PDB file of C-alpha atoms in Angstrom:
ATOM      1  CA  UNK A   1      43.807 129.604  86.412  1.00  0.00           C
ATOM      2  CA  UNK A   2      42.900 130.774  89.909  1.00  0.00           C
ATOM      3  CA  UNK A   3      39.802 128.595  90.276  1.00  0.00           C
ATOM      4  CA  UNK A   4      41.787 125.614  88.970  1.00  0.00           C
ATOM      5  CA  UNK A   5      44.583 126.166  91.492  1.00  0.00           C
ATOM      6  CA  UNK A   6      42.170 126.706  94.346  1.00  0.00           C
ATOM      7  CA  UNK A   7      40.280 123.534  93.382  1.00  0.00           C
ATOM      8  CA  UNK A   8      43.611 121.740  93.060  1.00  0.00           C
ATOM      9  CA  UNK A   9      44.578 122.959  96.515  1.00  0.00           C
ATOM     10  CA  UNK A  10      41.324 121.648  98.007  1.00  0.00           C
ATOM     11  CA  UNK A  11      41.891 118.180  96.483  1.00  0.00           C
ATOM     12  CA  UNK A  12      45.561 118.134  97.519  1.00  0.00           C
ATOM     13  CA  UNK A  13      44.615 119.298 101.032  1.00  0.00           C
ATOM     14  CA  UNK A  14      42.142 116.411 101.387  1.00  0.00           C
ATOM     15  CA  UNK A  15      44.888 113.953 100.456  1.00  0.00           C
ATOM     16  CA  UNK A  16      47.292 115.689 102.865  1.00  0.00           C
ATOM     17  CA  UNK A  17      45.001 115.526 105.895  1.00  0.00           C
ATOM     18  CA  UNK A  18      44.208 111.893 105.024  1.00  0.00           C
ATOM     19  CA  UNK A  19      47.917 111.060 105.304  1.00  0.00           C
ATOM     20  CA  UNK A  20      48.633 110.680 101.577  1.00  0.00           C
ATOM     21  CA  UNK A  21      51.361 113.347 101.499  1.00  0.00           C
ATOM     22  CA  UNK A  22      53.114 112.130  98.351  1.00  0.00           C
ATOM     23  CA  UNK A  23      49.911 112.203  96.287  1.00  0.00           C
ATOM     24  CA  UNK A  24      49.070 115.630  97.736  1.00  0.00           C
ATOM     25  CA  UNK A  25      52.477 116.978  96.650  1.00  0.00           C
ATOM     26  CA  UNK A  26      52.059 115.559  93.125  1.00  0.00           C
ATOM     27  CA  UNK A  27      48.657 117.276  92.770  1.00  0.00           C
ATOM     28  CA  UNK A  28      50.043 120.499  94.255  1.00  0.00           C
ATOM     29  CA  UNK A  29      53.043 120.479  91.896  1.00  0.00           C
ATOM     30  CA  UNK A  30      50.866 119.847  88.848  1.00  0.00           C
ATOM     31  CA  UNK A  31      48.647 122.836  89.618  1.00  0.00           C
ATOM     32  CA  UNK A  32      51.667 125.023  90.477  1.00  0.00           C
ATOM     33  CA  UNK A  33      53.087 124.373  87.002  1.00  0.00           C
ATOM     34  CA  UNK A  34      49.741 124.966  85.258  1.00  0.00           C
ATOM     35  CA  UNK A  35      48.673 128.066  87.230  1.00  0.00           C
ATOM     36  CA  UNK A  36      51.958 129.592  88.536  1.00  0.00           C
ATOM     37  CA  UNK A  37      50.441 129.643  92.028  1.00  0.00           C
ATOM     38  CA  UNK A  38      52.099 127.627  94.801  1.00  0.00           C
ATOM     39  CA  UNK A  39      49.809 126.629  97.677  1.00  0.00           C
ATOM     40  CA  UNK A  40      51.257 123.946  99.943  1.00  0.00           C
ATOM     41  CA  UNK A  41      48.669 121.196 100.501  1.00  0.00           C
ATOM     42  CA  UNK A  42      49.094 121.440 104.301  1.00  0.00           C
ATOM     43  CA  UNK A  43      48.157 125.146 104.378  1.00  0.00           C
ATOM     44  CA  UNK A  44      44.773 125.863 105.969  1.00  0.00           C
ATOM     45  CA  UNK A  45      42.546 128.187 103.957  1.00  0.00           C
ATOM     46  CA  UNK A  46      39.143 129.515 105.007  1.00  0.00           C
ATOM     47  CA  UNK A  47      35.935 130.095 103.096  1.00  0.00           C
ATOM     48  CA  UNK A  48      35.494 132.592 100.264  1.00  0.00           C
ATOM     49  CA  UNK A  49      39.261 132.973  99.777  1.00  0.00           C
ATOM     50  CA  UNK A  50      40.080 135.014  96.648  1.00  0.00           C
ATOM     51  CA  UNK A  51      43.293 135.370  94.663  1.00  0.00           C
ATOM     52  CA  UNK A  52      43.126 138.154  92.076  1.00  0.00           C
ATOM     53  CA  UNK A  53      45.629 137.923  89.189  1.00  0.00           C
ATOM     54  CA  UNK A  54      47.355 135.060  90.977  1.00  0.00           C
ATOM     55  CA  UNK A  55      50.652 134.684  89.124  1.00  0.00           C
ATOM     56  CA  UNK A  56      53.470 134.214  91.620  1.00  0.00           C
ATOM     57  CA  UNK A  57      51.382 133.730  94.779  1.00  0.00           C
ATOM     58  CA  UNK A  58      53.107 131.457  97.321  1.00  0.00           C
ATOM     59  CA  UNK A  59      51.412 130.098 100.457  1.00  0.00           C
ATOM     60  CA  UNK A  60      53.636 128.073 102.777  1.00  0.00           C
ATOM     61  CA  UNK A  61      53.040 124.797 104.583  1.00  0.00           C
ATOM     62  CA  UNK A  62      52.024 126.116 108.011  1.00  0.00           C
ATOM     63  CA  UNK A  63      50.167 129.208 106.747  1.00  0.00           C
ATOM     64  CA  UNK A  64      46.604 129.770 107.920  1.00  0.00           C
ATOM     65  CA  UNK A  65      44.287 132.036 105.919  1.00  0.00           C
ATOM     66  CA  UNK A  66      40.979 133.088 107.484  1.00  0.00           C
ATOM     67  CA  UNK A  67      37.600 133.505 105.828  1.00  0.00           C
ATOM     68  CA  UNK A  68      36.993 136.235 103.228  1.00  0.00           C
ATOM     69  CA  UNK A  69      40.677 137.047 102.580  1.00  0.00           C
ATOM     70  CA  UNK A  70      42.016 138.485  99.320  1.00  0.00           C
ATOM     71  CA  UNK A  71      45.547 138.141  97.920  1.00  0.00           C
ATOM     72  CA  UNK A  72      46.857 139.834  94.781  1.00  0.00           C
ATOM     73  CA  UNK A  73      49.614 138.718  92.398  1.00  0.00           C
ATOM     74  CA  UNK A  74      53.084 138.057  93.715  1.00  0.00           C
ATOM     75  CA  UNK A  75      52.073 137.747  97.384  1.00  0.00           C
ATOM     76  CA  UNK A  76      54.190 135.456  99.569  1.00  0.00           C
ATOM     77  CA  UNK A  77      52.979 134.008 102.854  1.00  0.00           C
ATOM     78  CA  UNK A  78      56.354 132.514 103.688  1.00  0.00           C
ATOM     79  CA  UNK A  79      58.790 131.435 106.342  1.00  0.00           C
ATOM     80  CA  UNK A  80      62.007 133.111 107.418  1.00  0.00           C
ATOM     81  CA  UNK A  81      64.255 130.074 107.824  1.00  0.00           C
ATOM     82  CA  UNK A  82      64.429 126.419 108.700  1.00  0.00           C
ATOM     83  CA  UNK A  83      62.837 126.543 112.161  1.00  0.00           C
ATOM     84  CA  UNK A  84      60.547 123.657 113.099  1.00  0.00           C
ATOM     85  CA  UNK A  85      56.828 123.881 113.802  1.00  0.00           C
ATOM     86  CA  UNK A  86      54.709 126.887 112.855  1.00  0.00           C
ATOM     87  CA  UNK A  87      56.848 129.054 110.576  1.00  0.00           C
ATOM     88  CA  UNK A  88      54.385 130.781 108.237  1.00  0.00           C
ATOM     89  CA  UNK A  89      51.887 133.589 108.875  1.00  0.00           C
ATOM     90  CA  UNK A  90      48.317 133.409 110.096  1.00  0.00           C
ATOM     91  CA  UNK A  91      45.794 135.762 108.497  1.00  0.00           C
ATOM     92  CA  UNK A  92      42.578 136.547 110.355  1.00  0.00           C
ATOM     93  CA  UNK A  93      39.233 137.172 108.673  1.00  0.00           C
ATOM     94  CA  UNK A  94      38.748 139.868 106.017  1.00  0.00           C
ATOM     95  CA  UNK A  95      42.482 140.451 105.414  1.00  0.00           C
ATOM     96  CA  UNK A  96      43.588 142.117 102.160  1.00  0.00           C
ATOM     97  CA  UNK A  97      47.187 141.694 100.907  1.00  0.00           C
ATOM     98  CA  UNK A  98      48.282 143.901  97.979  1.00  0.00           C
ATOM     99  CA  UNK A  99      50.472 143.016  94.986  1.00  0.00           C
ATOM    100  CA  UNK A 100      53.980 141.814  95.686  1.00  0.00           C
ATOM    101  CA  UNK A 101      53.654 142.003  99.467  1.00  0.00           C
ATOM    102  CA  UNK A 102      55.675 139.558 101.555  1.00  0.00           C
ATOM    103  CA  UNK A 103      54.269 138.376 104.887  1.00  0.00           C
ATOM    104  CA  UNK A 104      57.044 136.391 106.546  1.00  0.00           C
ATOM    105  CA  UNK A 105      57.415 134.238 109.628  1.00  0.00           C
ATOM    106  CA  UNK A 106      55.110 132.879 112.290  1.00  0.00           C
ATOM    107  CA  UNK A 107      53.220 136.152 112.716  1.00  0.00           C
ATOM    108  CA  UNK A 108      49.538 137.041 112.907  1.00  0.00           C
ATOM    109  CA  UNK A 109      47.630 139.595 110.862  1.00  0.00           C
ATOM    110  CA  UNK A 110      44.459 140.093 112.895  1.00  0.00           C
ATOM    111  CA  UNK A 111      40.977 140.551 111.421  1.00  0.00           C
ATOM    112  CA  UNK A 112      40.261 143.410 108.985  1.00  0.00           C
ATOM    113  CA  UNK A 113      43.914 144.228 108.216  1.00  0.00           C
ATOM    114  CA  UNK A 114      45.267 145.529 104.930  1.00  0.00           C
ATOM    115  CA  UNK A 115      48.810 145.169 103.601  1.00  0.00           C
ATOM    116  CA  UNK A 116      49.938 147.690 100.994  1.00  0.00           C
ATOM    117  CA  UNK A 117      51.501 146.609  97.709  1.00  0.00           C
ATOM    118  CA  UNK A 118      55.192 145.800  97.983  1.00  0.00           C
ATOM    119  CA  UNK A 119      55.241 145.843 101.777  1.00  0.00           C
ATOM    120  CA  UNK A 120      57.287 143.401 103.848  1.00  0.00           C
ATOM    121  CA  UNK A 121      55.552 142.372 107.081  1.00  0.00           C
ATOM    122  CA  UNK A 122      57.612 140.582 109.755  1.00  0.00           C
ATOM    123  CA  UNK A 123      55.692 141.486 112.956  1.00  0.00           C
ATOM    124  CA  UNK A 124      52.157 140.904 114.226  1.00  0.00           C
ATOM    125  CA  UNK A 125      49.519 143.383 113.053  1.00  0.00           C
ATOM    126  CA  UNK A 126      46.642 144.410 115.371  1.00  0.00           C
ATOM    127  CA  UNK A 127      43.032 144.255 114.242  1.00  0.00           C
ATOM    128  CA  UNK A 128      41.954 146.891 111.746  1.00  0.00           C
ATOM    129  CA  UNK A 129      45.392 148.292 110.906  1.00  0.00           C
ATOM    130  CA  UNK A 130      46.927 148.930 107.493  1.00  0.00           C
ATOM    131  CA  UNK A 131      50.585 148.000 106.980  1.00  0.00           C
ATOM    132  CA  UNK A 132      52.815 149.797 104.476  1.00  0.00           C
ATOM    133  CA  UNK A 133      56.499 149.938 103.653  1.00  0.00           C
ATOM    134  CA  UNK A 134      59.692 147.943 104.103  1.00  0.00           C
ATOM    135  CA  UNK A 135      59.739 146.927 106.856  1.00  0.00           C
ATOM    136  CA  UNK A 136      55.987 147.197 107.340  1.00  0.00           C
ATOM    137  CA  UNK A 137      54.690 150.019 109.554  1.00  0.00           C
ATOM    138  CA  UNK A 138      51.206 149.895 111.070  1.00  0.00           C
ATOM    139  CA  UNK A 139      48.827 152.763 110.403  1.00  0.00           C
ATOM    140  CA  UNK A 140      45.492 152.904 112.275  1.00  0.00           C
ATOM    141  CA  UNK A 141      42.337 152.789 110.164  1.00  0.00           C
ATOM    142  CA  UNK A 142      41.289 156.289 111.245  1.00  0.00           C
ATOM    143  CA  UNK A 143      44.536 157.713 109.793  1.00  0.00           C
ATOM    144  CA  UNK A 144      44.036 155.729 106.587  1.00  0.00           C
ATOM    145  CA  UNK A 145      40.521 157.149 106.151  1.00  0.00           C
ATOM    146  CA  UNK A 146      41.783 160.675 106.868  1.00  0.00           C
ATOM    147  CA  UNK A 147      44.489 160.405 104.194  1.00  0.00           C
ATOM    148  CA  UNK A 148      41.968 158.992 101.678  1.00  0.00           C
ATOM    149  CA  UNK A 149      39.665 161.994 102.225  1.00  0.00           C
ATOM    150  CA  UNK A 150      42.593 164.433 101.886  1.00  0.00           C
ATOM    151  CA  UNK A 151      43.622 162.803  98.600  1.00  0.00           C
ATOM    152  CA  UNK A 152      40.081 163.056  97.195  1.00  0.00           C
ATOM    153  CA  UNK A 153      39.891 166.707  98.259  1.00  0.00           C
ATOM    154  CA  UNK A 154      43.146 167.489  96.417  1.00  0.00           C
ATOM    155  CA  UNK A 155      41.930 166.028  93.101  1.00  0.00           C
TER     156      UNK A 155
END
């Protein structure tokens, strides 16, 4: 499923950047139906991109995903309306987005960010922060590590 969709995206993307938009959309639609993952052929995706349990993942037309990023099921990298130009998020390198999270609008998640499951992110996220909640709130990495150690100590 996931490898098929990712391979389908790569083929569709080649057609898209070559100017064959209609063929790219046909390929994209075919793989969306087969895999239940919707990656627009114009999206730009880096190396070693990984979708785990990909059902329901949506990646919009102007989205940019950096190298070594991971998305879980139900993640949306989407727009917030009908504005022209760049309208989808940009993910830096080594970004992790948990199940069901929505990253919306022309925002940037800088390198080494994490988005908690079910979060809704509508503002830029600085490098190394974790985002949780609706709307998403940024938590510095040092606080995240502190809470993880406290949880382990309480077990």
